[in-house]
Amino acid sequence: MKKNYDILVIGSGLGGLVSALILAKEGLKVCVLEKNNQYGGNLQTFSRDKLIFDTGVHYIGGLSEGQNLRQFFSYLEIIDGLELQKMDENGYDKITFENDDVEYPHAQGYANFVEQLAVYFPEEKENLENYCEEIQRVCNSFPRYNVVGKDNYSEEILHLNTKRLLESITSNEKLQAVLLGSNFLYGGDSENIPFYIHALTVNSYIQSAYKCIKGGSQISKILIKKLREYGAEVYKHAEVSEMIFSEDNVLTSVKTKSGKEYTAKKFISNIEIRSVIRLIGEKRLKKTFLNRVLSWEPVSSCFSVYLVLKPNTVPNFNYNMFHYSSKELVWNAFHYKKENWPETYMLSSTPSKPHGEFAESLTAISYMNFDEVEDWQNTINTIAFEQERGDAYEKFKTEKAEKMIDALEKKIPSLRNSIKNIYTSSPLSYRDYIGSFEGNMYGYIKTSENPLKTMVSPRTKIDNLFLTGQSVNMHGILGCTIGAFNTCAEILGKEVIDERLTQMINKNNGKKGK
């Protein structure tokens, strides 16, 4: 049973769905195959006690009028369907440290960002302005960051080192730690990481920060609805197990585990880069490329604790908290000591439907190395394929959850009395549900020493196979969206993509002018 398409997309993470929709809008016959029970990769949510929990997307930036992600989402025709709640303007993120009662805010809007932090660092106001200028300078030098424009970036930008750059802006170590406080959003290494990763990540949120009221999965649901409107086909429980090539090394079709075969002219892989290498077969790839990719180190994984709260017991807060046991830990927080876990965490809250001033649930996330769950690495547990991991694993998760609650009680005294139910996810959950190597959060570690080492072209050596997603260049909602437009520019031509986006911007500006 063969099915024929113009484009076949393997994996339904954000990069795959956006790529599919861009191409379906051009009239191409598109199909998306997803192995899991739920579409969306890191956009997935799950439900417990009739409440929605996010696995990956806790907030989104750049969605206010005229900002980049809003423009991309406008082009995809999904912006109007999103239910969003703006986070606290004067502190969408708050950075806290052990033995320091101050909650240092990251505020929305650059002038406000400076103003709010200058309350705690009055003598650093000019340095804060310089930091903001540097962030914007770096972001503006990236192609497609401003939707349409520059063709390429200068390599000088890629080599900027976060630690050296911050030290050149301010010598105040506490302020350095506060500015780096949300580095959990890219994997917590600020000593070696290129400054552009930091800049691209925080700039979006300083522009504007929103929560998805119904969780991140609403993005994938709206994308799939749009895909179907444009005639695309989307299938779940369809894990690609084999790629079939012609004699001259052209990819002709893929087979799924259930034995179905899908033929297409072009293919886009939105799955983990190591998984796609296995499907292609190492013999078809250059040794140098293979060695480079296999030498990449994954970003750390994490352990998440989801707390269902008793009604009206814990006040809601409309920001994320990033907590560190010391300011020194900020530089590479993923190097934790097991006995001191969690030395850092990100905490967010969801407001109760009937009583918005109270929280109905809390989500706390901390780094966890994959080696902590290695004993169970040969087990798989998803909705599509359930497998018990046994009592030792349950005990491991319970002990970690208790340690996390101990840590949280320093911030929220007597939190334990307010908890109705506790749920957890480990690096194995992220590996099984999202397909990331060793459950990593954001692809692979990037370094300012050798930034090009982990950059991969969307084009592969196989003429009709393209790559997209977080293990190819930038992660995150914005990173994967821009990556998808870049992948499609390789297929349709950059001029076509630029023209479509320019038309959309002009049309929107015209509406504003009326």
PDB file of C-alpha atoms in Angstrom, residues 309-416:
ATOM      1  CA  LEU A 309      -2.755  21.831  44.917  1.00  0.00           C
ATOM      2  CA  LYS A 310      -5.691  21.872  47.294  1.00  0.00           C
ATOM      3  CA  PRO A 311      -8.079  24.713  46.336  1.00  0.00           C
ATOM      4  CA  ASN A 312      -7.303  28.250  47.552  1.00  0.00           C
ATOM      5  CA  THR A 313      -4.161  27.368  49.524  1.00  0.00           C
ATOM      6  CA  VAL A 314      -1.201  28.763  47.523  1.00  0.00           C
ATOM      7  CA  PRO A 315      -1.283  32.284  46.014  1.00  0.00           C
ATOM      8  CA  ASN A 316      -0.806  32.309  42.227  1.00  0.00           C
ATOM      9  CA  PHE A 317       2.184  34.166  40.751  1.00  0.00           C
ATOM     10  CA  ASN A 318       2.251  35.355  37.141  1.00  0.00           C
ATOM     11  CA  TYR A 319       5.991  34.846  36.604  1.00  0.00           C
ATOM     12  CA  ASN A 320       8.603  32.075  36.586  1.00  0.00           C
ATOM     13  CA  MET A 321      11.072  31.741  39.415  1.00  0.00           C
ATOM     14  CA  PHE A 322      14.651  30.634  38.757  1.00  0.00           C
ATOM     15  CA  HIS A 323      16.335  29.719  42.024  1.00  0.00           C
ATOM     16  CA  TYR A 324      20.024  28.972  42.711  1.00  0.00           C
ATOM     17  CA  SER A 325      21.705  27.804  45.898  1.00  0.00           C
ATOM     18  CA  SER A 326      24.536  30.283  45.126  1.00  0.00           C
ATOM     19  CA  LYS A 327      25.343  32.980  42.579  1.00  0.00           C
ATOM     20  CA  GLU A 328      28.440  31.011  41.455  1.00  0.00           C
ATOM     21  CA  LEU A 329      26.222  28.105  40.385  1.00  0.00           C
ATOM     22  CA  VAL A 330      24.663  30.230  37.645  1.00  0.00           C
ATOM     23  CA  TRP A 331      27.657  29.740  35.349  1.00  0.00           C
ATOM     24  CA  ASN A 332      27.172  25.993  34.917  1.00  0.00           C
ATOM     25  CA  ALA A 333      24.225  24.881  37.014  1.00  0.00           C
ATOM     26  CA  PHE A 334      23.890  21.508  35.297  1.00  0.00           C
ATOM     27  CA  HIS A 335      27.102  20.388  37.066  1.00  0.00           C
ATOM     28  CA  TYR A 336      25.266  19.552  40.271  1.00  0.00           C
ATOM     29  CA  LYS A 337      26.233  17.312  43.183  1.00  0.00           C
ATOM     30  CA  LYS A 338      23.752  14.437  43.502  1.00  0.00           C
ATOM     31  CA  GLU A 339      23.699  14.734  47.275  1.00  0.00           C
ATOM     32  CA  ASN A 340      22.725  18.436  47.052  1.00  0.00           C
ATOM     33  CA  TRP A 341      20.051  18.036  44.360  1.00  0.00           C
ATOM     34  CA  PRO A 342      18.169  20.225  43.506  1.00  0.00           C
ATOM     35  CA  GLU A 343      20.735  23.011  43.652  1.00  0.00           C
ATOM     36  CA  THR A 344      18.683  25.012  41.175  1.00  0.00           C
ATOM     37  CA  TYR A 345      15.120  24.913  39.874  1.00  0.00           C
ATOM     38  CA  MET A 346      12.612  26.698  37.677  1.00  0.00           C
ATOM     39  CA  LEU A 347       9.181  27.108  39.262  1.00  0.00           C
ATOM     40  CA  SER A 348       5.958  28.173  37.545  1.00  0.00           C
ATOM     41  CA  SER A 349       2.343  28.281  38.629  1.00  0.00           C
ATOM     42  CA  THR A 350      -1.044  27.903  36.917  1.00  0.00           C
ATOM     43  CA  PRO A 351      -3.977  30.005  38.146  1.00  0.00           C
ATOM     44  CA  SER A 352      -7.134  28.298  39.378  1.00  0.00           C
ATOM     45  CA  LYS A 353     -10.098  28.703  37.002  1.00  0.00           C
ATOM     46  CA  PRO A 354     -12.654  29.842  39.598  1.00  0.00           C
ATOM     47  CA  HIS A 355     -10.229  31.762  41.865  1.00  0.00           C
ATOM     48  CA  GLY A 356      -7.429  33.259  39.751  1.00  0.00           C
ATOM     49  CA  GLU A 357      -5.617  34.724  42.755  1.00  0.00           C
ATOM     50  CA  PHE A 358      -4.775  31.162  43.829  1.00  0.00           C
ATOM     51  CA  ALA A 359      -2.697  28.522  42.005  1.00  0.00           C
ATOM     52  CA  GLU A 360      -4.249  25.182  41.011  1.00  0.00           C
ATOM     53  CA  SER A 361      -0.862  23.612  40.261  1.00  0.00           C
ATOM     54  CA  LEU A 362       2.893  24.192  40.377  1.00  0.00           C
ATOM     55  CA  THR A 363       5.601  22.828  38.079  1.00  0.00           C
ATOM     56  CA  ALA A 364       9.198  22.635  39.310  1.00  0.00           C
ATOM     57  CA  ILE A 365      12.056  21.529  37.051  1.00  0.00           C
ATOM     58  CA  SER A 366      15.701  20.889  37.817  1.00  0.00           C
ATOM     59  CA  TYR A 367      18.657  19.495  35.879  1.00  0.00           C
ATOM     60  CA  MET A 368      19.213  15.768  35.878  1.00  0.00           C
ATOM     61  CA  ASN A 369      21.960  13.788  34.174  1.00  0.00           C
ATOM     62  CA  PHE A 370      20.889  10.776  32.162  1.00  0.00           C
ATOM     63  CA  ASP A 371      23.262   8.563  34.164  1.00  0.00           C
ATOM     64  CA  GLU A 372      20.891   8.869  37.159  1.00  0.00           C
ATOM     65  CA  VAL A 373      18.307   6.795  35.251  1.00  0.00           C
ATOM     66  CA  GLU A 374      20.688   4.490  33.366  1.00  0.00           C
ATOM     67  CA  ASP A 375      19.477   1.447  35.318  1.00  0.00           C
ATOM     68  CA  TRP A 376      16.157   1.690  33.457  1.00  0.00           C
ATOM     69  CA  GLN A 377      17.425   2.896  30.064  1.00  0.00           C
ATOM     70  CA  ASN A 378      16.349  -0.291  28.252  1.00  0.00           C
ATOM     71  CA  THR A 379      12.694   0.248  29.161  1.00  0.00           C
ATOM     72  CA  ILE A 380      10.242   2.341  27.148  1.00  0.00           C
ATOM     73  CA  ASN A 381       7.052   3.767  28.577  1.00  0.00           C
ATOM     74  CA  THR A 382       4.627   5.832  26.501  1.00  0.00           C
ATOM     75  CA  ILE A 383       0.867   5.813  25.981  1.00  0.00           C
ATOM     76  CA  ALA A 384       1.434   3.996  22.678  1.00  0.00           C
ATOM     77  CA  PHE A 385       3.802   1.469  24.284  1.00  0.00           C
ATOM     78  CA  GLU A 386       3.469   0.940  28.027  1.00  0.00           C
ATOM     79  CA  GLN A 387       6.147  -0.841  30.008  1.00  0.00           C
ATOM     80  CA  GLU A 388       6.507  -0.885  33.776  1.00  0.00           C
ATOM     81  CA  ARG A 389       9.849   0.235  35.164  1.00  0.00           C
ATOM     82  CA  GLY A 390       9.373  -1.394  38.553  1.00  0.00           C
ATOM     83  CA  ASP A 391       9.413  -0.444  42.237  1.00  0.00           C
ATOM     84  CA  ALA A 392      13.020   0.805  42.308  1.00  0.00           C
ATOM     85  CA  TYR A 393      12.204   3.425  39.653  1.00  0.00           C
ATOM     86  CA  GLU A 394       9.045   4.528  41.484  1.00  0.00           C
ATOM     87  CA  LYS A 395      11.078   4.834  44.714  1.00  0.00           C
ATOM     88  CA  PHE A 396      13.741   6.877  42.864  1.00  0.00           C
ATOM     89  CA  LYS A 397      11.100   9.310  41.556  1.00  0.00           C
ATOM     90  CA  THR A 398       9.388   9.605  44.953  1.00  0.00           C
ATOM     91  CA  GLU A 399      12.689  10.427  46.689  1.00  0.00           C
ATOM     92  CA  LYS A 400      13.488  13.108  44.088  1.00  0.00           C
ATOM     93  CA  ALA A 401      10.019  14.629  44.416  1.00  0.00           C
ATOM     94  CA  GLU A 402      10.409  14.800  48.210  1.00  0.00           C
ATOM     95  CA  LYS A 403      13.772  16.558  47.840  1.00  0.00           C
ATOM     96  CA  MET A 404      12.226  19.072  45.431  1.00  0.00           C
ATOM     97  CA  ILE A 405       9.341  19.786  47.832  1.00  0.00           C
ATOM     98  CA  ASP A 406      11.875  20.293  50.664  1.00  0.00           C
ATOM     99  CA  ALA A 407      13.630  22.889  48.507  1.00  0.00           C
ATOM    100  CA  LEU A 408      10.363  24.602  47.513  1.00  0.00           C
ATOM    101  CA  GLU A 409       9.210  24.854  51.123  1.00  0.00           C
ATOM    102  CA  LYS A 410      12.020  27.341  51.759  1.00  0.00           C
ATOM    103  CA  LYS A 411      10.151  29.620  49.318  1.00  0.00           C
ATOM    104  CA  ILE A 412       6.588  28.528  50.060  1.00  0.00           C
ATOM    105  CA  PRO A 413       6.451  27.578  53.766  1.00  0.00           C
ATOM    106  CA  SER A 414       4.166  24.611  54.617  1.00  0.00           C
ATOM    107  CA  LEU A 415       3.685  23.845  50.905  1.00  0.00           C
ATOM    108  CA  ARG A 416       3.368  20.145  51.794  1.00  0.00           C
TER     109      ARG A 416
END
